[in-house]
PDB file of C-alpha atoms in Angstrom:
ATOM      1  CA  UNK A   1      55.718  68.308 115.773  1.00 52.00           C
ATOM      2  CA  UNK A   2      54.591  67.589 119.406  1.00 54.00           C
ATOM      3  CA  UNK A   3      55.383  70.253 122.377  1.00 62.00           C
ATOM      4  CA  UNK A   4      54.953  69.425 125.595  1.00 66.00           C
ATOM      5  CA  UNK A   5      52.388  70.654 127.687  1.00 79.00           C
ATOM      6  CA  UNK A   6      52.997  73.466 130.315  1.00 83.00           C
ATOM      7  CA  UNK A   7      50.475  73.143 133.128  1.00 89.00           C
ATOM      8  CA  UNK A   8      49.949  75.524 135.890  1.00 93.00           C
ATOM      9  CA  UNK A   9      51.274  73.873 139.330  1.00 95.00           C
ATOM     10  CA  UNK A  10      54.113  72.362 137.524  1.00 95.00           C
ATOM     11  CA  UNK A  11      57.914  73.405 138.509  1.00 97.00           C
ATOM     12  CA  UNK A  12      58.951  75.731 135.877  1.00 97.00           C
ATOM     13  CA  UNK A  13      61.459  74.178 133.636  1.00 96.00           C
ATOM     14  CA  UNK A  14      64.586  76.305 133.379  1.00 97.00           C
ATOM     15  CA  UNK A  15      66.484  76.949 129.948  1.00 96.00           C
ATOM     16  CA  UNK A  16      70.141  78.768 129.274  1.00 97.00           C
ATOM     17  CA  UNK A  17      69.083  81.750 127.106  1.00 98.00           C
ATOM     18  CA  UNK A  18      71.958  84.872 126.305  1.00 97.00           C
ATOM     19  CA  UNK A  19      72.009  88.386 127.166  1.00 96.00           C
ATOM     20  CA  UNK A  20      72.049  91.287 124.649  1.00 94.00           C
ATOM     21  CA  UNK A  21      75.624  91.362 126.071  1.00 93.00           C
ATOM     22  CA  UNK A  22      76.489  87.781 124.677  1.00 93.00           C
ATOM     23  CA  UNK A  23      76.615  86.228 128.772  1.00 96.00           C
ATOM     24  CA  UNK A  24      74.855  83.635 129.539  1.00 97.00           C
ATOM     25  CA  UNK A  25      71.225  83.855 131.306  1.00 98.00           C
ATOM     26  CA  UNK A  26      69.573  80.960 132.917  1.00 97.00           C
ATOM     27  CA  UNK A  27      65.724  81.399 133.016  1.00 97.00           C
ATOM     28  CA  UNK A  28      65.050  80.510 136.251  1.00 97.00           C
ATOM     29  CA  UNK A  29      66.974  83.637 136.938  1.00 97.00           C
ATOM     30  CA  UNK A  30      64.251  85.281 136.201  1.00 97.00           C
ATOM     31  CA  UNK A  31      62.196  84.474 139.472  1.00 97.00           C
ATOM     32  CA  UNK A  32      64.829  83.990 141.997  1.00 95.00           C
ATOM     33  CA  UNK A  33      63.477  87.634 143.733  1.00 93.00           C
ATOM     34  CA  UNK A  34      60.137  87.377 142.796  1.00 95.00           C
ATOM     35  CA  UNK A  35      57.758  86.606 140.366  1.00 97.00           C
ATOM     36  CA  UNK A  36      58.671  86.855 137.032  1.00 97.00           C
ATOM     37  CA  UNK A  37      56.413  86.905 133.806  1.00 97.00           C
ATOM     38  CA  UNK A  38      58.152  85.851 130.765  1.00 98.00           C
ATOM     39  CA  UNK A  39      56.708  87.029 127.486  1.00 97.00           C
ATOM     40  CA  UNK A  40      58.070  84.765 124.194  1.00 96.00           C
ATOM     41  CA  UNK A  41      58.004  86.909 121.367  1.00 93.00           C
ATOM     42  CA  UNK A  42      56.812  86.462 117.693  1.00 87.00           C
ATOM     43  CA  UNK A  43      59.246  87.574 114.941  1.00 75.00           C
ATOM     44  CA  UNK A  44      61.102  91.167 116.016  1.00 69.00           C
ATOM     45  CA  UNK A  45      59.123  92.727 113.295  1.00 58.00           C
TER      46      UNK A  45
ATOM     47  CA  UNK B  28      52.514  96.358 128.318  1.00 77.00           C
ATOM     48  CA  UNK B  29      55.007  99.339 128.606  1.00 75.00           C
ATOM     49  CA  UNK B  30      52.576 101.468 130.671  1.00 81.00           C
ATOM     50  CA  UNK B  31      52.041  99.316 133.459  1.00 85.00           C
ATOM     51  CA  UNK B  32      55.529  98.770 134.459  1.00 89.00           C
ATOM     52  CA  UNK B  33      55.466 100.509 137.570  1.00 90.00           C
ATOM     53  CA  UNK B  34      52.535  98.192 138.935  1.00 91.00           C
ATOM     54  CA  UNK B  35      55.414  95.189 137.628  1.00 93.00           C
ATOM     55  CA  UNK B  36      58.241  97.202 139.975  1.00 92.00           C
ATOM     56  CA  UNK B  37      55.297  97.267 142.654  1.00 92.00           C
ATOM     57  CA  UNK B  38      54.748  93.765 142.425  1.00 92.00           C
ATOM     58  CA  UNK B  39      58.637  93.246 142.777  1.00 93.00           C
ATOM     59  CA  UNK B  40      58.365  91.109 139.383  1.00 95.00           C
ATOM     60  CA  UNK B  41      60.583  90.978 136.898  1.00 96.00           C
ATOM     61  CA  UNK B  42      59.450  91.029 132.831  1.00 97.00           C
ATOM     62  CA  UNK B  43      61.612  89.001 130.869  1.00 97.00           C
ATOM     63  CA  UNK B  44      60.900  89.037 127.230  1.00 96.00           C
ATOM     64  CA  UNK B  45      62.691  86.234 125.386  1.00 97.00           C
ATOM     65  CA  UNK B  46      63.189  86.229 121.551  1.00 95.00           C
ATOM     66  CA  UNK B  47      65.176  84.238 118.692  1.00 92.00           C
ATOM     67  CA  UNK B  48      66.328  87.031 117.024  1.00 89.00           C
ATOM     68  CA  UNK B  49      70.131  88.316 116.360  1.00 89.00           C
ATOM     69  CA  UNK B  50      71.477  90.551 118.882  1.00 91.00           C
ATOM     70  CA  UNK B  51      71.556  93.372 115.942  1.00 90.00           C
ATOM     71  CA  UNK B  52      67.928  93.031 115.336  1.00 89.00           C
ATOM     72  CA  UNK B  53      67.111  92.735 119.468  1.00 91.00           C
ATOM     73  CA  UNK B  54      68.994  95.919 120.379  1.00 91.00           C
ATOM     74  CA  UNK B  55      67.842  97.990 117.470  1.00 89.00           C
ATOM     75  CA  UNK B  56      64.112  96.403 118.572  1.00 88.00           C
ATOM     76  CA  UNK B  57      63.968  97.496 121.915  1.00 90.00           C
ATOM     77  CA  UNK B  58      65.387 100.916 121.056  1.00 89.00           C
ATOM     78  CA  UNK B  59      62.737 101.383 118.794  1.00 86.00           C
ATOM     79  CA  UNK B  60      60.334 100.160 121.108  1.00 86.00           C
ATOM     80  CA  UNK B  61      61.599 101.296 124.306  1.00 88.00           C
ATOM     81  CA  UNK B  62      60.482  98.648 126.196  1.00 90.00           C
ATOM     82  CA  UNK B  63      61.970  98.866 129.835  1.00 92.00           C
ATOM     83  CA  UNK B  64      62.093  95.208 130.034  1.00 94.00           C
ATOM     84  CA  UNK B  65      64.838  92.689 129.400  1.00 94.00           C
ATOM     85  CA  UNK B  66      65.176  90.947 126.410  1.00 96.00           C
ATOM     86  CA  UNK B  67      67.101  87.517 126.212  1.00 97.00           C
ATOM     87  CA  UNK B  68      67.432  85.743 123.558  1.00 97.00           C
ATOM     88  CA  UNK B  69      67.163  82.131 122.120  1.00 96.00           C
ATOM     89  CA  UNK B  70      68.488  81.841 118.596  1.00 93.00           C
ATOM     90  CA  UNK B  71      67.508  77.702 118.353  1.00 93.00           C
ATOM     91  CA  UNK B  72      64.725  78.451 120.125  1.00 94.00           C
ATOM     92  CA  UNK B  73      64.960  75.374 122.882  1.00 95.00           C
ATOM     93  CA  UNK B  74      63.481  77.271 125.371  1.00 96.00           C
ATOM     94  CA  UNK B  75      60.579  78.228 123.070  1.00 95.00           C
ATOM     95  CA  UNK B  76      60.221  74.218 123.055  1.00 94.00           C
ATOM     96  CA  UNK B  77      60.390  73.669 126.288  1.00 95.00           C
ATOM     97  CA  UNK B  78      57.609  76.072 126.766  1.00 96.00           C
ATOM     98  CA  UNK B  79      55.309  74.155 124.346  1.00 94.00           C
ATOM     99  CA  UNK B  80      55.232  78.013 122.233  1.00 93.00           C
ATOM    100  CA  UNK B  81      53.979  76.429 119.054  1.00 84.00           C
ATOM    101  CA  UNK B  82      54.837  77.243 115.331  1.00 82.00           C
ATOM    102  CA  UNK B  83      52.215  77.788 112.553  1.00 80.00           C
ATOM    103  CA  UNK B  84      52.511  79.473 109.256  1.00 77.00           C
ATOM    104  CA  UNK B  85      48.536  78.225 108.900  1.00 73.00           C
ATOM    105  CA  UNK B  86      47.431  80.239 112.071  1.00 78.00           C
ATOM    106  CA  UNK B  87      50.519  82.910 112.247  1.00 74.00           C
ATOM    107  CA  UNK B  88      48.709  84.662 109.046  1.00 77.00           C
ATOM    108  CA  UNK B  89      44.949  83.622 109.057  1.00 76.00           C
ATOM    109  CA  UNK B  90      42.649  86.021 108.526  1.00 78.00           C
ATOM    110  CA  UNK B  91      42.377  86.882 112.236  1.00 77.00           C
ATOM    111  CA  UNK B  92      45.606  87.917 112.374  1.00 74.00           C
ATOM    112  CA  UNK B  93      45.935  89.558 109.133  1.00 77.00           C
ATOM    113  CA  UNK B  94      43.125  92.089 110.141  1.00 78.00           C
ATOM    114  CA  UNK B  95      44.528  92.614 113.184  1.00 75.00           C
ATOM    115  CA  UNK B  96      48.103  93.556 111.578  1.00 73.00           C
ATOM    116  CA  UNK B  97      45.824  95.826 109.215  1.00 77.00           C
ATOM    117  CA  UNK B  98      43.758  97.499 112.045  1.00 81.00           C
ATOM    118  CA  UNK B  99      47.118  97.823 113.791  1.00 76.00           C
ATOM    119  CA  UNK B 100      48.772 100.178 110.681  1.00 80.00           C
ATOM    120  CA  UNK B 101      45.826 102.438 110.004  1.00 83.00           C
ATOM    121  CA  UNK B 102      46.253 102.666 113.765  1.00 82.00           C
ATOM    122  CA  UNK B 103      49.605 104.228 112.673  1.00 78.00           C
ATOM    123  CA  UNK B 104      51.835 101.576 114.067  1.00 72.00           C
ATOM    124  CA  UNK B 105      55.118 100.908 112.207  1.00 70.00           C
ATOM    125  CA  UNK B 106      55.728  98.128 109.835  1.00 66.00           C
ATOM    126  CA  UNK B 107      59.153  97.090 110.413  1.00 64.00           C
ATOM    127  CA  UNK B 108      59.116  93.752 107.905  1.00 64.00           C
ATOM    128  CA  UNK B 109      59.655  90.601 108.170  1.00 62.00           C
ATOM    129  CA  UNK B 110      62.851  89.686 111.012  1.00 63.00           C
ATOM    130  CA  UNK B 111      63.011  85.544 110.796  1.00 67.00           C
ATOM    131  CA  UNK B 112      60.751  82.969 111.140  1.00 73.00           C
ATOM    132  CA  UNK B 113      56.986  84.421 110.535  1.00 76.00           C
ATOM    133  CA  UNK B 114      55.612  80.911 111.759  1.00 85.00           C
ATOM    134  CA  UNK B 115      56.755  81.069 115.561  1.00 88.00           C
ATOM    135  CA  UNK B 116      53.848  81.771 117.951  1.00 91.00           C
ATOM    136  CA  UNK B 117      54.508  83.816 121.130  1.00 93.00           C
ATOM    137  CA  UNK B 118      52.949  82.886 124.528  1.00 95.00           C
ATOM    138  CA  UNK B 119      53.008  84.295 128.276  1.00 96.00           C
ATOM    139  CA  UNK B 120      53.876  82.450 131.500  1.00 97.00           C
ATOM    140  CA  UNK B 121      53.811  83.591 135.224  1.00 97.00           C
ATOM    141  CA  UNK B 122      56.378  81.880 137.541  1.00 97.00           C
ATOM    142  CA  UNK B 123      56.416  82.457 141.305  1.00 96.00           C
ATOM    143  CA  UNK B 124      59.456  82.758 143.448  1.00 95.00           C
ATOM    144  CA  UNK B 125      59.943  79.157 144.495  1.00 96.00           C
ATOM    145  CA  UNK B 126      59.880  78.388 140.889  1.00 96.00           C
ATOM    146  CA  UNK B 127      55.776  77.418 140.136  1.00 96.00           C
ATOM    147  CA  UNK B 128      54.253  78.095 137.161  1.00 97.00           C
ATOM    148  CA  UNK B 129      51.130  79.504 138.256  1.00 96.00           C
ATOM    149  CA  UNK B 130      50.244  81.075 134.791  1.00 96.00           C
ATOM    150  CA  UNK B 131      50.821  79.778 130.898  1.00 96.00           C
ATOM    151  CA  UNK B 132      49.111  80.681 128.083  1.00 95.00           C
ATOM    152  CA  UNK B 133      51.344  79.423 124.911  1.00 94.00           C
ATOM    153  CA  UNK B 134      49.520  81.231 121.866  1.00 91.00           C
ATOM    154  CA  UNK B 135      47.091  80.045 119.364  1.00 88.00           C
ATOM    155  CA  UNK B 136      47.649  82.813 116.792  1.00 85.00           C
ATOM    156  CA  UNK B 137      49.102  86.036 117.264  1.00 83.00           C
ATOM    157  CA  UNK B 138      46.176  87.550 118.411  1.00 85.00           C
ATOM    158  CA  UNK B 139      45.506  84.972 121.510  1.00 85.00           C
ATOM    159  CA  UNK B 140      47.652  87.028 124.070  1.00 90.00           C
ATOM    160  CA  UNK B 141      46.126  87.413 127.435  1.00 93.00           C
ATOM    161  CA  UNK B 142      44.671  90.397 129.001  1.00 93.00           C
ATOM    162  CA  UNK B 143      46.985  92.621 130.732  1.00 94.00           C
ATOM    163  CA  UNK B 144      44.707  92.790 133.953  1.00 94.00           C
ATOM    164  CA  UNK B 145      44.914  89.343 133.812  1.00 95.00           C
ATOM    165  CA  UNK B 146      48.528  89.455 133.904  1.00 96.00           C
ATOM    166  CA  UNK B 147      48.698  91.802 136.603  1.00 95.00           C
ATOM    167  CA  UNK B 148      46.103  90.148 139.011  1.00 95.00           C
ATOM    168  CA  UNK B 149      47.870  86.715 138.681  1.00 96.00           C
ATOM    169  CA  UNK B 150      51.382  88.697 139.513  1.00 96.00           C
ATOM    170  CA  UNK B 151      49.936  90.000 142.243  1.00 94.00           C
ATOM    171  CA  UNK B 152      48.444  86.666 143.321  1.00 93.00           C
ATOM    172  CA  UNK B 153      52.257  85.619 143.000  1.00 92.00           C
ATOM    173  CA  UNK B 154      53.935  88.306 144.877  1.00 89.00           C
ATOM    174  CA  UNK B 155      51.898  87.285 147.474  1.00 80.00           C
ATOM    175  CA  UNK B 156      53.452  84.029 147.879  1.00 66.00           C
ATOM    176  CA  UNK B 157      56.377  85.513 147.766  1.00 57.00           C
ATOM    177  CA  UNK B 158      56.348  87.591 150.546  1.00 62.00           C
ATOM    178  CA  UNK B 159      54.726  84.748 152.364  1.00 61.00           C
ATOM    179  CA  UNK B 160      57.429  82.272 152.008  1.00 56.00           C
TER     180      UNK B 160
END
């Protein structure tokens, strides 16, 4: 399987993720009052 | 991670951890953890995708990261099993306010996690455009 590449410079791509309450979170959500780091976890283990 | 999240606050960033596990496992996880971040989740993991955050079995459990796991519990850290797919990889990405990605590191193994001053200097680096713009 073939992921794109994510390259510095490039316009973040948003994604439509869900809170631990069950709403609906968009990503880009995320940085609209500031910088945001986003940290994709392994396995919950 | 945990102990630099007043430096984060500082910085006016926001940590947004994102995993594909169930809601049961993700609350009991961050209550274990206490990790004063959010946690949002992705259970078909399109975001992980979109990201380019790789699976491996091959390089999830080579021998790098099997001594790591094993330095980690004589360390005294917790096993807590197995919760879903043991092949995803993990990965860290910096996004500025108008939306940039100005850091992104998708992991090679589970031990290929960047350095949390380097984290913090390229946040800062961020926030300044931020407060620039």
């Amino acid at each position: 399987m073939t992921f794109p590449t994510i390259m510095t410079g490039q316009p973040a791509p948003d994604a439509t993720l869900m809170s631990l309450e069950g709403e609906v979170v968009h990503l880009r959500q995320a940085w609209q009052s500031g910088p945001a780091l986003l940290v994709f976890l392994r396995h919950l283990g | 991670m945990c102990q630099h999240v007043d430096t984060f606050r500082s910085l006016g960033a926001q940590v947004v951890l994102v995993s594909f596990g169930s809601p049961t496992l993700a609350v009991r996880w961050l209550r274990e953890t206490a990790a004063p971040f959010s946690l949002w989740l992705d259970p078909d993991r399109k975001a992980y995708r979109t990201y380019g955050v790789d699976r491996s079995l091959f390089r999830s459990w080579g021998p790098r990261a099997i001594m790591t796991y094993a330095r980690l519990l004589l360390a005294g850290r917790r096993w807590r099993g197995i919760q879903g797919n043991s092949s995803q990889l993990g990965g860290d990405f910096i996004i500025d306010e108008t939306g940039v990605i100005r850091f992104a590191h998708p992991s090679h193994d589970p031990t290929d996690r960047p350095d949390i001053d380097v984290l913090v200097r390229i946040l800062r680096q961020a926030s300044s455009v931020s407060s620039s713009s």
